[in-house]
Structures are given as structure tokens and as C-alpha cells.
């Protein structure tokens, strides 16, 4: 009997990653996944960005074990617990205060989509308006409010209903490098005949992950911030995948110097892979009535424990950011070399930090073929983009230089194997 028989027999057809990586994983350490029969795989997937600090990082798991042994509160709803207090104080000390940011924290249900839902709802309440602007190739989650702001047709079709309340505009670079897509937004905001209802908010990823590793320039983000501020529109940065160090700094918007009104954070904020989601908002945006956006599992105490440990371990000084920068240079240099080595693939290298993509518009099927071949050679790597045309590099931020080189060698081998 196949080791995956139980999944085939009982798990819904909605299952996805198991189809790309059809083995029974049992253990993991750092940047290595191990199967039940003892095979090891390098991980360039990092739980879709959940495991920025690697698998089973002892600096994070040991505090969890201690907390469990001490009988700490496991389920606290939104009551006051020492675990939550310690996280809040660490986040103030390590993240907000050094950056001069004044945000209230809302602990939403433990998914990124729920943080987005909360951001959209409170923005609409705070402004008294309903329309939201989102961008081409954006991905913000699959619950209905977040799905309305998500661009991918496959996900939108699955919603089963009309998805309204959102105006879609072109992201930076969508119409080519020579056109500033915000010219259209500005014109529509100032033209009473444009049909654009004044938005409550604009929601944007500074680096689009699922949309194909599209990177907004600092200048574009700065202009977007200026436009939204001038028209009283709240700016929401969706930092669920691009944040927590993934693009270099803790927040992906730091490079541009902008200050969003709201920021959604999830995936790697717990640091250990435990579910946790967080909405940051300027105090004047926090117009919620008590209990107006709630959820049974909005207080995951174990996630607070490992999140605090990560803040105190990795964000107390600049050493971790410097390490990410070193690995980023290593990755970018290698990907540029790969693009040169395989000219017929027409690769374009896109990304920042340790969030990169090799995109082939002329051969969109290539990314999936390379991902499959790489898995056969011991590497887990996924694809993204509207047509899955981008080979997506999302290794742990703690990956060693040797592991990164080993994975890149497998990518090269796989490209040769598929005839790139």
C-alpha cells in the first residue's frame, strides 16, 4: 500500500502541495526536510514563507518546551496573558520603537487572510467609504473579502459569487518599465468622470509573492503613499509573505521610507510555524467597538512565546539583517549567472532579500518542469505567477551559504535535465 494511501482515500481533492511533493515527510531541521524512509530534501520553500527561521530552530523550540513544562496558558482568547504581554513589549522594544512607528496591534484569527479581512473592515469603518483599490497580480487571501482583492483567476473562480467592492489597477511595471502606472490612478482620482468611487483604502504588496515576485520600486511606493495621503485614503501594506525579514529589513516597506496606515503580518511572525496573525494600525484608525472582529483562536499563546524569542534573538541588533544581505547577494549573483547560462529560457530575475524568482514569459511551462525535476534531485522549490511561470526561491533566512549553493546546483542540474 502506498504511504500516501490515506491521503488519497480521505483527504479532499483541494489538496495542493502534496501533488507537487508526493512523499511522506516526517522530520525537519533547519533547511532540510526528511521523509519517513530517510530521504533528505533541501528546502527552498520554507512553508510558503512561514519558516523564515528554518525548521525546528532550537532557539525557538526550547522556549516553547519550557513554556509547556511550566503549565503556561495555551488558549487565552483575547484575555490578558503573560505570553501576550511579553510579545507586545518585545515587539515595541525591538521593532516599533527603533523604527519610530506608532501602531496599535490587533490579534486577529490566525491566518493572513483574516488579518486582511480585519484591515479592509476597519478601513471601511474609519473612512465611511466602501471601495478598495487593489493591484494586478495581488494575492491577499482566499476568504471572500480578501479574495475580492486577489487577482488570480483560478482563486477568484473558486469563490462562486461575484466579488465586488474592489477596483483593480495596474501594479508597478505591469504595463512595461517606461510607464508609471500611478499616472492612471492619479487621473482617475482627480477626474469626476472616471467612475472611480473614492476608495476607503489601497491594499498593496511591496513585493508580490504568489503573483510572480514582482517588485515595486521605492519611487512608485512613495508616490502611492503621497497620492493616498493627499486624498484621505488609507494605505494598507500586505506584509504577510514579504515581511519579517524576508526582503531584508523586518518590514518590506522600510527600504522605501513610507509609513503605511495599516500593515498585515502573519506567516513567519510566530517564527516557529505556529498559526499567528497581526494587524498593525495607526491609533486613529482603530475605531473598532469591542468584539466587532473576533475569533476563537486569536490568542495563540505558544505562537506569542516563539515570536518573542525570535525578536529577542534575531532583531536585537543588525547582525541578522547583515546575514540576510550576504545570502541575498549570493542568491542574486547565482540567479543572474543562471539566466546568462540558459539564454534560450529568456529568464528575468526578480526579487529582493531572500525572495526571488526566475521568470520565463516565453516558456511559462519551464518553471513547473524545473520544480518537478529539482524535487527528483532532492530540492523542494515551488512556482508562482498567474501562469506558474516563475520559479520561486524562498529559502529560510537562516540557510547557510553551503546549503544555498547546493540548492542552486540542483536548479542548474534540473534546467539541463528539462532541456532549458
Short mmCIF file of N, CA and C in Angstrom, two decimals, residues 62-213:
data_model
loop_
_atom_site.label_atom_id
_atom_site.label_comp_id
_atom_site.label_asym_id
_atom_site.label_seq_id
_atom_site.Cartn_x
_atom_site.Cartn_y
_atom_site.Cartn_z
N UNK A 62 13.06 25.59 22.12
CA UNK A 62 13.36 25.41 23.55
C UNK A 62 12.48 26.27 24.44
N UNK A 63 12.26 27.57 24.11
CA UNK A 63 11.31 28.35 24.92
C UNK A 63 9.90 27.77 24.90
N UNK A 64 9.48 27.17 23.78
CA UNK A 64 8.17 26.54 23.72
C UNK A 64 8.08 25.35 24.67
N UNK A 65 9.13 24.53 24.67
CA UNK A 65 9.16 23.36 25.56
C UNK A 65 9.12 23.81 27.02
N UNK A 66 9.90 24.82 27.34
CA UNK A 66 9.91 25.33 28.72
C UNK A 66 8.53 25.85 29.11
N UNK A 67 7.88 26.56 28.20
CA UNK A 67 6.56 27.13 28.48
C UNK A 67 5.54 26.02 28.75
N UNK A 68 5.60 24.96 27.96
CA UNK A 68 4.68 23.83 28.16
C UNK A 68 4.95 23.14 29.49
N UNK A 69 6.20 22.93 29.80
CA UNK A 69 6.55 22.26 31.05
C UNK A 69 6.12 23.07 32.27
N UNK A 70 6.10 24.41 32.10
CA UNK A 70 5.72 25.28 33.22
C UNK A 70 4.21 25.45 33.35
N UNK A 71 3.44 24.81 32.46
CA UNK A 71 1.99 24.90 32.53
C UNK A 71 1.45 26.23 32.07
N UNK A 72 2.12 26.88 31.10
CA UNK A 72 1.65 28.17 30.60
C UNK A 72 0.30 28.07 29.92
N UNK A 73 -0.42 29.19 29.86
CA UNK A 73 -1.73 29.25 29.22
C UNK A 73 -1.59 28.91 27.74
N UNK A 74 -2.36 27.94 27.26
CA UNK A 74 -2.32 27.58 25.85
C UNK A 74 -3.38 28.32 25.05
N UNK A 75 -4.55 28.50 25.62
CA UNK A 75 -5.64 29.15 24.89
C UNK A 75 -6.18 30.29 25.74
N UNK A 76 -6.06 31.51 25.23
CA UNK A 76 -6.43 32.65 26.04
C UNK A 76 -7.42 33.60 25.42
N UNK A 77 -7.99 33.25 24.22
CA UNK A 77 -8.86 34.20 23.52
C UNK A 77 -8.14 35.55 23.45
N UNK A 78 -8.79 36.65 23.85
CA UNK A 78 -8.06 37.92 23.91
C UNK A 78 -7.94 38.42 25.35
N UNK A 79 -7.92 37.46 26.29
CA UNK A 79 -7.67 37.82 27.68
C UNK A 79 -6.19 38.17 27.86
N UNK A 80 -5.90 38.83 28.97
CA UNK A 80 -4.52 39.20 29.27
C UNK A 80 -3.75 37.96 29.74
N UNK A 81 -2.66 37.66 29.06
CA UNK A 81 -1.77 36.58 29.48
C UNK A 81 -0.35 37.10 29.48
N UNK A 82 0.48 36.46 30.26
CA UNK A 82 1.88 36.89 30.31
C UNK A 82 2.56 36.68 28.97
N UNK A 83 2.17 35.62 28.24
CA UNK A 83 2.79 35.35 26.94
C UNK A 83 2.50 36.48 25.96
N UNK A 84 1.24 36.95 25.94
CA UNK A 84 0.90 38.04 25.03
C UNK A 84 1.57 39.34 25.46
N UNK A 85 1.56 39.62 26.77
CA UNK A 85 2.22 40.83 27.26
C UNK A 85 3.68 40.85 26.87
N UNK A 86 4.37 39.71 27.05
CA UNK A 86 5.80 39.67 26.75
C UNK A 86 6.05 39.88 25.26
N UNK A 87 5.16 39.34 24.41
CA UNK A 87 5.32 39.58 22.97
C UNK A 87 5.12 41.05 22.64
N UNK A 88 4.04 41.65 23.16
CA UNK A 88 3.76 43.06 22.88
C UNK A 88 4.94 43.93 23.27
N UNK A 89 5.48 43.70 24.45
CA UNK A 89 6.60 44.53 24.93
C UNK A 89 7.85 44.31 24.08
N UNK A 90 8.09 43.06 23.66
CA UNK A 90 9.25 42.79 22.80
C UNK A 90 9.07 43.43 21.43
N UNK A 91 7.84 43.39 20.88
CA UNK A 91 7.58 43.98 19.57
C UNK A 91 7.75 45.50 19.63
N UNK A 92 7.29 46.10 20.73
CA UNK A 92 7.52 47.54 20.92
C UNK A 92 9.02 47.84 20.94
N UNK A 93 9.74 47.08 21.74
CA UNK A 93 11.16 47.36 22.02
C UNK A 93 12.05 47.06 20.82
N UNK A 94 11.79 45.96 20.14
CA UNK A 94 12.68 45.51 19.06
C UNK A 94 12.29 46.04 17.68
N UNK A 95 10.99 46.30 17.46
CA UNK A 95 10.52 46.61 16.12
C UNK A 95 9.95 48.02 16.01
N UNK A 96 8.94 48.34 16.80
CA UNK A 96 8.25 49.62 16.62
C UNK A 96 9.09 50.81 17.03
N UNK A 97 9.59 50.80 18.23
CA UNK A 97 10.31 51.98 18.74
C UNK A 97 11.58 52.29 17.96
N UNK A 98 12.42 51.32 17.59
CA UNK A 98 13.61 51.66 16.80
C UNK A 98 13.29 52.27 15.44
N UNK A 99 12.08 51.98 14.91
CA UNK A 99 11.69 52.50 13.60
C UNK A 99 10.79 53.73 13.70
N UNK A 100 10.52 54.18 14.92
CA UNK A 100 9.68 55.34 15.11
C UNK A 100 8.25 55.13 14.67
N UNK A 101 7.74 53.90 14.80
CA UNK A 101 6.39 53.57 14.35
C UNK A 101 5.43 53.52 15.54
N UNK A 102 4.27 54.13 15.36
CA UNK A 102 3.25 54.15 16.40
C UNK A 102 2.04 53.40 15.89
N UNK A 103 1.97 52.11 16.16
CA UNK A 103 0.88 51.27 15.71
C UNK A 103 0.19 50.61 16.89
N UNK A 104 -1.14 50.52 16.83
CA UNK A 104 -1.88 49.63 17.70
C UNK A 104 -1.79 48.23 17.10
N UNK A 105 -1.89 47.21 17.94
CA UNK A 105 -1.82 45.82 17.49
C UNK A 105 -3.17 45.16 17.68
N UNK A 106 -3.65 44.51 16.62
CA UNK A 106 -4.85 43.69 16.72
C UNK A 106 -4.48 42.25 16.42
N UNK A 107 -4.77 41.37 17.33
CA UNK A 107 -4.51 39.94 17.14
C UNK A 107 -5.76 39.32 16.55
N UNK A 108 -5.71 39.07 15.25
CA UNK A 108 -6.87 38.56 14.52
C UNK A 108 -6.85 37.04 14.57
N UNK A 109 -7.83 36.42 13.92
CA UNK A 109 -7.75 34.98 13.71
C UNK A 109 -6.43 34.63 13.07
N UNK A 110 -5.96 33.39 13.22
CA UNK A 110 -4.54 33.08 12.98
C UNK A 110 -4.12 32.90 11.54
N UNK A 111 -4.83 33.46 10.58
CA UNK A 111 -4.41 33.37 9.19
C UNK A 111 -4.16 34.77 8.62
N UNK A 112 -3.33 34.82 7.61
CA UNK A 112 -3.10 36.09 6.95
C UNK A 112 -4.37 36.65 6.34
N UNK A 113 -5.20 35.78 5.77
CA UNK A 113 -6.46 36.23 5.18
C UNK A 113 -7.32 36.94 6.21
N UNK A 114 -7.33 36.46 7.46
CA UNK A 114 -8.16 37.09 8.48
C UNK A 114 -7.62 38.46 8.84
N UNK A 115 -6.29 38.63 8.84
CA UNK A 115 -5.72 39.95 9.07
C UNK A 115 -6.13 40.91 7.95
N UNK A 116 -6.15 40.42 6.72
CA UNK A 116 -6.59 41.25 5.60
C UNK A 116 -8.06 41.61 5.75
N UNK A 117 -8.89 40.62 6.11
CA UNK A 117 -10.31 40.91 6.33
C UNK A 117 -10.48 42.02 7.37
N UNK A 118 -9.73 41.92 8.46
CA UNK A 118 -9.83 42.93 9.51
C UNK A 118 -9.37 44.30 9.00
N UNK A 119 -8.30 44.32 8.23
CA UNK A 119 -7.79 45.59 7.70
C UNK A 119 -8.82 46.26 6.79
N UNK A 120 -9.44 45.48 5.92
CA UNK A 120 -10.43 46.04 5.00
C UNK A 120 -11.65 46.54 5.76
N UNK A 121 -12.08 45.77 6.75
CA UNK A 121 -13.27 46.15 7.51
C UNK A 121 -13.03 47.43 8.31
N UNK A 122 -11.91 47.50 9.02
CA UNK A 122 -11.69 48.67 9.86
C UNK A 122 -11.40 49.91 9.00
N UNK A 123 -10.78 49.71 7.83
CA UNK A 123 -10.56 50.85 6.93
C UNK A 123 -11.88 51.40 6.44
N UNK A 124 -12.81 50.53 6.11
CA UNK A 124 -14.12 50.98 5.67
C UNK A 124 -14.87 51.68 6.80
N UNK A 125 -14.75 51.16 8.02
CA UNK A 125 -15.40 51.82 9.15
C UNK A 125 -14.78 53.18 9.43
N UNK A 126 -13.46 53.26 9.39
CA UNK A 126 -12.77 54.50 9.74
C UNK A 126 -13.04 55.62 8.75
N UNK A 127 -13.24 55.27 7.47
CA UNK A 127 -13.43 56.29 6.44
C UNK A 127 -14.90 56.51 6.09
N UNK A 128 -15.74 55.54 6.41
CA UNK A 128 -17.13 55.63 5.99
C UNK A 128 -17.33 55.38 4.51
N UNK A 129 -16.30 54.83 3.84
CA UNK A 129 -16.39 54.52 2.41
C UNK A 129 -16.20 53.01 2.22
N UNK A 130 -16.59 52.51 1.06
CA UNK A 130 -16.57 51.06 0.86
C UNK A 130 -15.58 50.57 -0.19
N UNK A 131 -15.30 51.39 -1.20
CA UNK A 131 -14.45 50.92 -2.29
C UNK A 131 -13.00 50.77 -1.84
N UNK A 132 -12.33 49.74 -2.38
CA UNK A 132 -10.92 49.49 -2.09
C UNK A 132 -10.20 49.32 -3.42
N UNK A 133 -9.01 49.86 -3.52
CA UNK A 133 -8.17 49.66 -4.70
C UNK A 133 -7.15 48.57 -4.40
N UNK A 134 -7.07 47.60 -5.30
CA UNK A 134 -6.05 46.56 -5.24
C UNK A 134 -5.36 46.51 -6.61
N UNK A 135 -4.32 45.70 -6.72
CA UNK A 135 -3.50 45.74 -7.93
C UNK A 135 -3.45 44.40 -8.65
N UNK A 136 -3.17 44.48 -9.95
CA UNK A 136 -3.00 43.29 -10.76
C UNK A 136 -1.97 42.36 -10.13
N UNK A 137 -2.26 41.07 -10.17
CA UNK A 137 -1.39 40.01 -9.65
C UNK A 137 -1.24 40.03 -8.13
N UNK A 138 -2.05 40.84 -7.45
CA UNK A 138 -2.00 40.82 -5.99
C UNK A 138 -2.60 39.54 -5.44
N UNK A 139 -2.08 39.11 -4.30
CA UNK A 139 -2.65 37.97 -3.58
C UNK A 139 -2.81 38.38 -2.12
N UNK A 140 -4.06 38.31 -1.62
CA UNK A 140 -4.32 38.77 -0.26
C UNK A 140 -5.09 37.76 0.57
N UNK A 141 -5.35 36.58 0.02
CA UNK A 141 -6.06 35.55 0.78
C UNK A 141 -7.29 35.08 0.05
N UNK A 142 -7.92 34.02 0.59
CA UNK A 142 -8.99 33.35 -0.14
C UNK A 142 -10.34 33.36 0.56
N UNK A 143 -10.45 34.01 1.73
CA UNK A 143 -11.78 34.29 2.26
C UNK A 143 -12.37 35.42 1.42
N UNK A 144 -13.69 35.60 1.43
CA UNK A 144 -14.32 36.37 0.36
C UNK A 144 -13.87 37.83 0.27
N UNK A 145 -13.70 38.51 1.41
CA UNK A 145 -13.24 39.89 1.33
C UNK A 145 -11.84 39.99 0.78
N UNK A 146 -10.94 39.13 1.28
CA UNK A 146 -9.56 39.11 0.79
C UNK A 146 -9.50 38.62 -0.65
N UNK A 147 -10.37 37.68 -1.00
CA UNK A 147 -10.39 37.15 -2.36
C UNK A 147 -10.80 38.22 -3.37
N UNK A 148 -11.68 39.12 -2.95
CA UNK A 148 -12.09 40.20 -3.85
C UNK A 148 -10.90 41.07 -4.24
N UNK A 149 -9.90 41.15 -3.36
CA UNK A 149 -8.70 41.94 -3.63
C UNK A 149 -7.60 41.13 -4.30
N UNK A 150 -7.81 39.83 -4.44
CA UNK A 150 -6.83 38.93 -5.06
C UNK A 150 -7.07 38.85 -6.56
N UNK A 151 -5.99 38.81 -7.33
CA UNK A 151 -6.13 38.90 -8.77
C UNK A 151 -6.25 37.60 -9.53
N UNK A 152 -5.68 36.51 -9.03
CA UNK A 152 -5.56 35.27 -9.80
C UNK A 152 -6.93 34.68 -10.12
N UNK A 153 -7.17 34.43 -11.40
CA UNK A 153 -8.49 33.96 -11.86
C UNK A 153 -8.86 32.61 -11.26
N UNK A 154 -7.89 31.72 -11.07
CA UNK A 154 -8.18 30.39 -10.51
C UNK A 154 -8.80 30.51 -9.13
N UNK A 155 -8.22 31.36 -8.31
CA UNK A 155 -8.74 31.53 -6.96
C UNK A 155 -10.08 32.27 -6.97
N UNK A 156 -10.22 33.24 -7.85
CA UNK A 156 -11.46 34.02 -7.89
C UNK A 156 -12.62 33.15 -8.35
N UNK A 157 -12.40 32.27 -9.31
CA UNK A 157 -13.46 31.37 -9.78
C UNK A 157 -13.98 30.48 -8.65
N UNK A 158 -13.08 30.09 -7.76
CA UNK A 158 -13.48 29.19 -6.68
C UNK A 158 -14.40 29.86 -5.67
N UNK A 159 -14.46 31.20 -5.68
CA UNK A 159 -15.33 31.91 -4.76
C UNK A 159 -16.80 31.63 -5.00
N UNK A 160 -17.17 31.41 -6.25
CA UNK A 160 -18.53 31.02 -6.57
C UNK A 160 -19.55 32.15 -6.59
N UNK A 161 -19.14 33.39 -6.28
CA UNK A 161 -20.05 34.53 -6.31
C UNK A 161 -19.32 35.71 -6.92
N UNK A 162 -20.07 36.74 -7.26
CA UNK A 162 -19.45 37.98 -7.73
C UNK A 162 -18.65 38.59 -6.58
N UNK A 163 -17.49 39.10 -6.90
CA UNK A 163 -16.58 39.67 -5.90
C UNK A 163 -16.48 41.16 -6.14
N UNK A 164 -17.21 41.94 -5.36
CA UNK A 164 -17.27 43.37 -5.59
C UNK A 164 -16.55 44.16 -4.52
N UNK A 165 -16.71 45.49 -4.63
CA UNK A 165 -16.14 46.38 -3.64
C UNK A 165 -14.68 46.70 -3.86
N UNK A 166 -14.10 46.24 -4.98
CA UNK A 166 -12.67 46.44 -5.24
C UNK A 166 -12.48 46.92 -6.68
N UNK A 167 -11.68 47.96 -6.85
CA UNK A 167 -11.25 48.43 -8.16
C UNK A 167 -9.82 47.97 -8.39
N UNK A 168 -9.59 47.30 -9.53
CA UNK A 168 -8.26 46.77 -9.83
C UNK A 168 -7.50 47.75 -10.71
N UNK A 169 -6.26 48.05 -10.31
CA UNK A 169 -5.41 48.94 -11.10
C UNK A 169 -4.07 48.25 -11.37
N UNK A 170 -3.32 48.70 -12.38
CA UNK A 170 -2.06 48.05 -12.74
C UNK A 170 -0.95 48.31 -11.73
N UNK A 171 -0.26 47.25 -11.34
CA UNK A 171 0.87 47.31 -10.42
C UNK A 171 2.08 47.93 -11.11
N UNK A 172 3.05 48.30 -10.35
CA UNK A 172 4.28 48.87 -10.90
C UNK A 172 4.90 47.91 -11.92
N UNK A 173 5.16 48.39 -13.13
CA UNK A 173 5.77 47.58 -14.17
C UNK A 173 4.79 46.75 -14.98
N UNK A 174 3.52 46.74 -14.63
CA UNK A 174 2.55 45.88 -15.32
C UNK A 174 2.42 46.25 -16.79
N UNK A 175 2.58 47.52 -17.10
CA UNK A 175 2.46 47.99 -18.49
C UNK A 175 3.82 48.27 -19.13
N UNK A 176 4.87 47.75 -18.52
CA UNK A 176 6.22 47.97 -19.03
C UNK A 176 6.99 48.96 -18.18
N UNK A 177 8.29 48.91 -18.32
CA UNK A 177 9.17 49.70 -17.46
C UNK A 177 9.06 51.20 -17.72
N UNK A 178 8.59 51.59 -18.90
CA UNK A 178 8.58 53.02 -19.25
C UNK A 178 7.31 53.76 -18.84
N UNK A 179 6.35 53.05 -18.29
CA UNK A 179 5.08 53.67 -17.91
C UNK A 179 4.90 53.64 -16.40
N UNK A 180 4.61 54.78 -15.83
CA UNK A 180 4.29 54.84 -14.41
C UNK A 180 2.79 54.59 -14.27
N UNK A 181 2.43 53.44 -13.74
CA UNK A 181 1.02 53.05 -13.67
C UNK A 181 0.22 53.94 -12.73
N UNK A 182 0.89 54.68 -11.85
CA UNK A 182 0.17 55.57 -10.94
C UNK A 182 -0.35 56.82 -11.65
N UNK A 183 0.10 57.06 -12.88
CA UNK A 183 -0.50 58.15 -13.67
C UNK A 183 -2.00 57.90 -13.84
N UNK A 184 -2.36 56.64 -14.10
CA UNK A 184 -3.76 56.28 -14.26
C UNK A 184 -4.53 56.50 -12.96
N UNK A 185 -3.96 56.05 -11.84
CA UNK A 185 -4.62 56.21 -10.55
C UNK A 185 -4.85 57.69 -10.23
N UNK A 186 -3.82 58.49 -10.44
CA UNK A 186 -3.95 59.91 -10.15
C UNK A 186 -5.02 60.56 -11.04
N UNK A 187 -5.02 60.21 -12.32
CA UNK A 187 -6.02 60.77 -13.23
C UNK A 187 -7.42 60.37 -12.80
N UNK A 188 -7.61 59.13 -12.42
CA UNK A 188 -8.93 58.65 -12.02
C UNK A 188 -9.39 59.30 -10.71
N UNK A 189 -8.46 59.59 -9.82
CA UNK A 189 -8.81 60.24 -8.56
C UNK A 189 -9.26 61.68 -8.77
N UNK A 190 -8.70 62.33 -9.78
CA UNK A 190 -8.99 63.76 -9.98
C UNK A 190 -10.04 64.03 -11.04
N UNK A 191 -10.44 62.99 -11.79
CA UNK A 191 -11.42 63.16 -12.86
C UNK A 191 -12.79 62.69 -12.35
N UNK A 192 -13.78 63.59 -12.20
CA UNK A 192 -15.10 63.17 -11.70
C UNK A 192 -15.84 62.26 -12.66
N UNK A 193 -15.34 62.12 -13.87
CA UNK A 193 -15.97 61.22 -14.83
C UNK A 193 -15.31 59.86 -14.92
N UNK A 194 -14.32 59.57 -14.08
CA UNK A 194 -13.57 58.32 -14.19
C UNK A 194 -14.37 57.11 -13.74
N UNK A 195 -15.38 57.34 -12.89
CA UNK A 195 -16.13 56.20 -12.37
C UNK A 195 -15.51 55.55 -11.16
N UNK A 196 -14.38 56.07 -10.69
CA UNK A 196 -13.73 55.52 -9.50
C UNK A 196 -14.33 56.17 -8.26
N UNK A 197 -15.05 55.40 -7.47
CA UNK A 197 -15.53 55.90 -6.19
C UNK A 197 -14.34 56.08 -5.26
N UNK A 198 -14.29 57.23 -4.56
CA UNK A 198 -13.15 57.50 -3.68
C UNK A 198 -12.94 56.31 -2.74
N UNK A 199 -11.78 55.70 -2.78
CA UNK A 199 -11.57 54.48 -2.00
C UNK A 199 -11.43 54.74 -0.50
N UNK A 200 -11.85 53.75 0.27
CA UNK A 200 -11.52 53.74 1.70
C UNK A 200 -10.05 53.46 1.88
N UNK A 201 -9.52 52.57 1.04
CA UNK A 201 -8.14 52.11 1.23
C UNK A 201 -7.56 51.62 -0.09
N UNK A 202 -6.25 51.60 -0.11
CA UNK A 202 -5.48 50.90 -1.14
C UNK A 202 -4.71 49.80 -0.44
N UNK A 203 -4.77 48.59 -0.98
CA UNK A 203 -4.00 47.48 -0.41
C UNK A 203 -2.96 47.04 -1.42
N UNK A 204 -1.71 46.86 -0.94
CA UNK A 204 -0.60 46.59 -1.86
C UNK A 204 0.45 45.73 -1.18
N UNK A 205 1.05 44.84 -1.96
CA UNK A 205 2.26 44.13 -1.55
C UNK A 205 3.45 44.87 -2.16
N UNK A 206 4.46 45.17 -1.37
CA UNK A 206 5.62 45.83 -1.93
C UNK A 206 6.42 44.88 -2.82
N UNK A 207 6.37 43.60 -2.52
CA UNK A 207 6.87 42.55 -3.40
C UNK A 207 5.77 41.51 -3.50
N UNK A 208 5.26 41.29 -4.69
CA UNK A 208 4.18 40.32 -4.87
C UNK A 208 4.75 38.91 -4.89
N UNK A 209 4.30 38.09 -3.96
CA UNK A 209 4.82 36.73 -3.85
C UNK A 209 4.12 35.77 -4.80
N UNK A 210 2.87 35.44 -4.50
CA UNK A 210 2.13 34.49 -5.33
C UNK A 210 1.91 35.05 -6.73
N UNK A 211 1.93 36.37 -6.87
CA UNK A 211 1.71 36.99 -8.17
C UNK A 211 2.90 36.93 -9.11
N UNK A 212 4.05 36.41 -8.63
CA UNK A 212 5.18 36.22 -9.54
C UNK A 212 6.45 36.97 -9.18
N UNK A 213 6.64 37.33 -7.92
CA UNK A 213 7.83 38.06 -7.45
C UNK A 213 8.01 39.35 -8.26
#
